[in-house]
PDB file of C-alpha atoms and ligand atoms in Angstrom:
ATOM      1  CA  MET A   1    -113.655 130.370 -11.642  1.00 68.00           C
ATOM      2  CA  HIS A   2    -112.353 130.242  -8.092  1.00 91.00           C
ATOM      3  CA  GLU A   3    -115.284 132.363  -6.880  1.00 94.00           C
ATOM      4  CA  MET A   4    -117.308 129.140  -6.983  1.00 94.00           C
ATOM      5  CA  ALA A   5    -115.002 127.648  -4.348  1.00 95.00           C
ATOM      6  CA  LEU A   6    -114.906 130.870  -2.338  1.00 95.00           C
ATOM      7  CA  MET A   7    -118.674 131.064  -2.277  1.00 96.00           C
ATOM      8  CA  GLY A   8    -118.830 127.384  -1.333  1.00 95.00           C
ATOM      9  CA  ASP A   9    -116.611 128.097   1.683  1.00 94.00           C
ATOM     10  CA  ILE A  10    -118.677 131.120   2.684  1.00 95.00           C
ATOM     11  CA  LEU A  11    -121.922 129.158   2.478  1.00 96.00           C
ATOM     12  CA  HIS A  12    -120.387 126.351   4.486  1.00 95.00           C
ATOM     13  CA  LEU A  13    -119.428 128.776   7.260  1.00 95.00           C
ATOM     14  CA  ILE A  14    -122.894 130.293   7.257  1.00 96.00           C
ATOM     15  CA  GLU A  15    -124.492 126.854   7.365  1.00 95.00           C
ATOM     16  CA  GLU A  16    -122.445 125.867  10.416  1.00 96.00           C
ATOM     17  CA  ASP A  17    -123.237 129.114  12.182  1.00 96.00           C
ATOM     18  CA  ALA A  18    -126.916 129.009  11.246  1.00 96.00           C
ATOM     19  CA  LYS A  19    -127.196 125.524  12.752  1.00 95.00           C
ATOM     20  CA  LYS A  20    -125.829 126.797  16.064  1.00 96.00           C
ATOM     21  CA  ARG A  21    -128.264 129.677  16.075  1.00 95.00           C
ATOM     22  CA  ASN A  22    -131.192 127.526  15.043  1.00 96.00           C
ATOM     23  CA  ILE A  23    -131.746 129.385  11.789  1.00 96.00           C
ATOM     24  CA  LYS A  24    -133.335 127.110   9.228  1.00 95.00           C
ATOM     25  CA  LYS A  25    -133.511 129.325   6.161  1.00 96.00           C
ATOM     26  CA  VAL A  26    -130.996 132.001   5.340  1.00 97.00           C
ATOM     27  CA  GLU A  27    -132.588 134.847   3.404  1.00 97.00           C
ATOM     28  CA  GLU A  28    -129.955 137.536   3.198  1.00 97.00           C
ATOM     29  CA  VAL A  29    -126.187 137.503   3.064  1.00 98.00           C
ATOM     30  CA  ASP A  30    -124.027 140.617   3.233  1.00 98.00           C
ATOM     31  CA  LEU A  31    -120.505 140.092   2.038  1.00 97.00           C
ATOM     32  CA  ILE A  32    -117.594 142.534   2.207  1.00 97.00           C
ATOM     33  CA  VAL A  33    -115.319 142.228  -0.802  1.00 97.00           C
ATOM     34  CA  GLY A  34    -112.149 144.296  -0.973  1.00 96.00           C
ATOM     35  CA  GLU A  35    -110.828 145.658  -4.256  1.00 93.00           C
ATOM     36  CA  LEU A  36    -107.612 143.714  -3.791  1.00 93.00           C
ATOM     37  CA  SER A  37    -109.140 140.508  -2.471  1.00 92.00           C
ATOM     38  CA  ASN A  38    -108.838 138.630  -5.773  1.00 87.00           C
ATOM     39  CA  ALA A  39    -112.545 137.872  -5.843  1.00 92.00           C
ATOM     40  CA  LEU A  40    -114.741 139.305  -8.568  1.00 93.00           C
ATOM     41  CA  PRO A  41    -118.112 140.526  -7.265  1.00 94.00           C
ATOM     42  CA  ASP A  42    -119.937 139.571 -10.491  1.00 95.00           C
ATOM     43  CA  ALA A  43    -118.551 136.065 -10.381  1.00 96.00           C
ATOM     44  CA  LEU A  44    -119.479 135.777  -6.701  1.00 97.00           C
ATOM     45  CA  GLU A  45    -123.051 136.724  -7.478  1.00 96.00           C
ATOM     46  CA  MET A  46    -123.135 134.154 -10.238  1.00 96.00           C
ATOM     47  CA  ALA A  47    -121.739 131.503  -7.912  1.00 96.00           C
ATOM     48  CA  PHE A  48    -124.347 132.394  -5.287  1.00 97.00           C
ATOM     49  CA  ASP A  49    -127.119 131.917  -7.864  1.00 95.00           C
ATOM     50  CA  VAL A  50    -125.686 128.590  -8.938  1.00 95.00           C
ATOM     51  CA  TYR A  51    -125.629 127.291  -5.360  1.00 94.00           C
ATOM     52  CA  LYS A  52    -129.124 128.636  -4.801  1.00 93.00           C
ATOM     53  CA  SER A  53    -130.451 126.881  -7.893  1.00 92.00           C
ATOM     54  CA  GLN A  54    -128.988 123.609  -6.617  1.00 91.00           C
ATOM     55  CA  GLY A  55    -131.553 123.758  -3.860  1.00 82.00           C
ATOM     56  CA  ILE A  56    -129.345 123.893  -0.799  1.00 85.00           C
ATOM     57  CA  ASP A  57    -131.402 123.119   2.293  1.00 86.00           C
ATOM     58  CA  PHE A  58    -130.509 126.039   4.511  1.00 92.00           C
ATOM     59  CA  LEU A  59    -130.593 128.630   1.728  1.00 94.00           C
ATOM     60  CA  ASP A  60    -133.964 130.203   0.971  1.00 94.00           C
ATOM     61  CA  LYS A  61    -134.823 129.956  -2.711  1.00 90.00           C
ATOM     62  CA  ASN A  62    -135.206 133.744  -2.846  1.00 93.00           C
ATOM     63  CA  ALA A  63    -132.101 134.425  -0.797  1.00 96.00           C
ATOM     64  CA  LYS A  64    -130.385 137.678  -1.602  1.00 97.00           C
ATOM     65  CA  LEU A  65    -126.684 138.402  -1.748  1.00 98.00           C
ATOM     66  CA  THR A  66    -125.463 141.941  -1.141  1.00 98.00           C
ATOM     67  CA  ILE A  67    -121.869 142.733  -1.881  1.00 97.00           C
ATOM     68  CA  ILE A  68    -120.316 145.645  -0.048  1.00 97.00           C
ATOM     69  CA  HIS A  69    -117.296 146.917  -1.918  1.00 96.00           C
ATOM     70  CA  GLU A  70    -114.309 147.893   0.135  1.00 96.00           C
ATOM     71  CA  LYS A  71    -111.930 150.419  -1.399  1.00 96.00           C
ATOM     72  CA  ALA A  72    -108.237 149.772  -1.177  1.00 95.00           C
ATOM     73  CA  LYS A  73    -106.380 152.053   1.197  1.00 96.00           C
ATOM     74  CA  ALA A  74    -102.731 152.213   2.189  1.00 96.00           C
ATOM     75  CA  ILE A  75    -100.754 154.230   4.671  1.00 96.00           C
ATOM     76  CA  CYS A  76     -97.159 155.209   3.965  1.00 97.00           C
ATOM     77  CA  VAL A  77     -94.841 154.001   6.725  1.00 96.00           C
ATOM     78  CA  ILE A  78     -92.462 156.893   6.058  1.00 96.00           C
ATOM     79  CA  CYS A  79     -94.670 159.988   5.784  1.00 97.00           C
ATOM     80  CA  GLU A  80     -97.972 158.511   7.045  1.00 97.00           C
ATOM     81  CA  LEU A  81     -99.889 159.713   4.005  1.00 97.00           C
ATOM     82  CA  GLU A  82    -103.051 157.722   3.356  1.00 97.00           C
ATOM     83  CA  TYR A  83    -103.732 156.977  -0.283  1.00 96.00           C
ATOM     84  CA  MET A  84    -105.569 154.634  -2.583  1.00 94.00           C
ATOM     85  CA  PRO A  85    -103.193 152.072  -4.050  1.00 93.00           C
ATOM     86  CA  GLU A  86    -103.959 150.377  -7.325  1.00 86.00           C
ATOM     87  CA  GLN A  87    -102.205 147.195  -6.335  1.00 85.00           C
ATOM     88  CA  ARG A  88    -100.830 145.428  -3.296  1.00 84.00           C
ATOM     89  CA  ILE A  89     -97.377 146.904  -3.576  1.00 85.00           C
ATOM     90  CA  ALA A  90     -97.952 150.562  -4.225  1.00 86.00           C
ATOM     91  CA  VAL A  91     -95.626 153.512  -4.377  1.00 93.00           C
ATOM     92  CA  CYS A  92     -96.409 156.390  -2.018  1.00 96.00           C
ATOM     93  CA  PRO A  93     -97.360 159.417  -4.110  1.00 95.00           C
ATOM     94  CA  ALA A  94     -95.393 161.711  -1.785  1.00 96.00           C
ATOM     95  CA  CYS A  95     -92.189 159.717  -1.106  1.00 96.00           C
ATOM     96  CA  ASN A  96     -92.114 157.625  -4.245  1.00 94.00           C
ATOM     97  CA  PHE A  97     -91.081 154.631  -2.188  1.00 93.00           C
ATOM     98  CA  PRO A  98     -93.015 151.370  -2.157  1.00 92.00           C
ATOM     99  CA  SER A  99     -93.633 152.161   1.486  1.00 93.00           C
ATOM    100  CA  GLY A 100     -97.374 151.735   1.620  1.00 92.00           C
ATOM    101  CA  LYS A 101     -98.866 149.363   4.122  1.00 93.00           C
ATOM    102  CA  LEU A 102    -102.317 148.148   3.129  1.00 93.00           C
ATOM    103  CA  ILE A 103    -104.956 148.991   5.690  1.00 95.00           C
ATOM    104  CA  ALA A 104    -108.046 148.174   3.647  1.00 96.00           C
ATOM    105  CA  GLY A 105    -109.005 146.436   0.436  1.00 95.00           C
ATOM    106  CA  GLU A 106    -108.077 142.827   1.145  1.00 94.00           C
ATOM    107  CA  THR A 107    -111.153 141.955   3.157  1.00 95.00           C
ATOM    108  CA  PHE A 108    -113.231 139.023   2.114  1.00 94.00           C
ATOM    109  CA  LYS A 109    -115.777 138.092   4.731  1.00 94.00           C
ATOM    110  CA  VAL A 110    -119.399 137.805   5.687  1.00 96.00           C
ATOM    111  CA  LYS A 111    -120.546 141.011   7.339  1.00 97.00           C
ATOM    112  CA  SER A 112    -123.848 139.558   8.424  1.00 97.00           C
ATOM    113  CA  TYR A 113    -126.651 137.299   7.368  1.00 97.00           C
ATOM    114  CA  LYS A 114    -130.298 137.012   8.153  1.00 97.00           C
ATOM    115  CA  GLY A 115    -132.768 134.235   8.243  1.00 96.00           C
ATOM    116  CA  ASN A 116    -135.216 132.462  10.450  1.00 93.00           C
TER     117      ASN A 116
HETATM  118 ZN1  LIG B 201     -94.879 158.566   1.884  1.00 90.59          ZN
END
């Protein structure tokens, strides 16, 4: 389950940032996860709970993870149609060429977090 490693990285980034901002306990984490980001939201939530149960210092024991789903979106470089691709390389429904350029759906990042 590579979500364990992904979540580990995310928590590490938050920890570093929280230190700088003098935040001792993080209580809320908002994460944006794109449809095509290769990370499964359910597995991320599980990973978050595992880390939480390990009693990480900077993470409040009731910390909450919110996952914001980002829909995949592509724009055709030929006809400029915007559409929802089902995979990274998607065929434009108007031109029938694999001419779509992804403009959303690959995001995997912390939107914000809260603590004190
Ligand atoms: Zn097109």
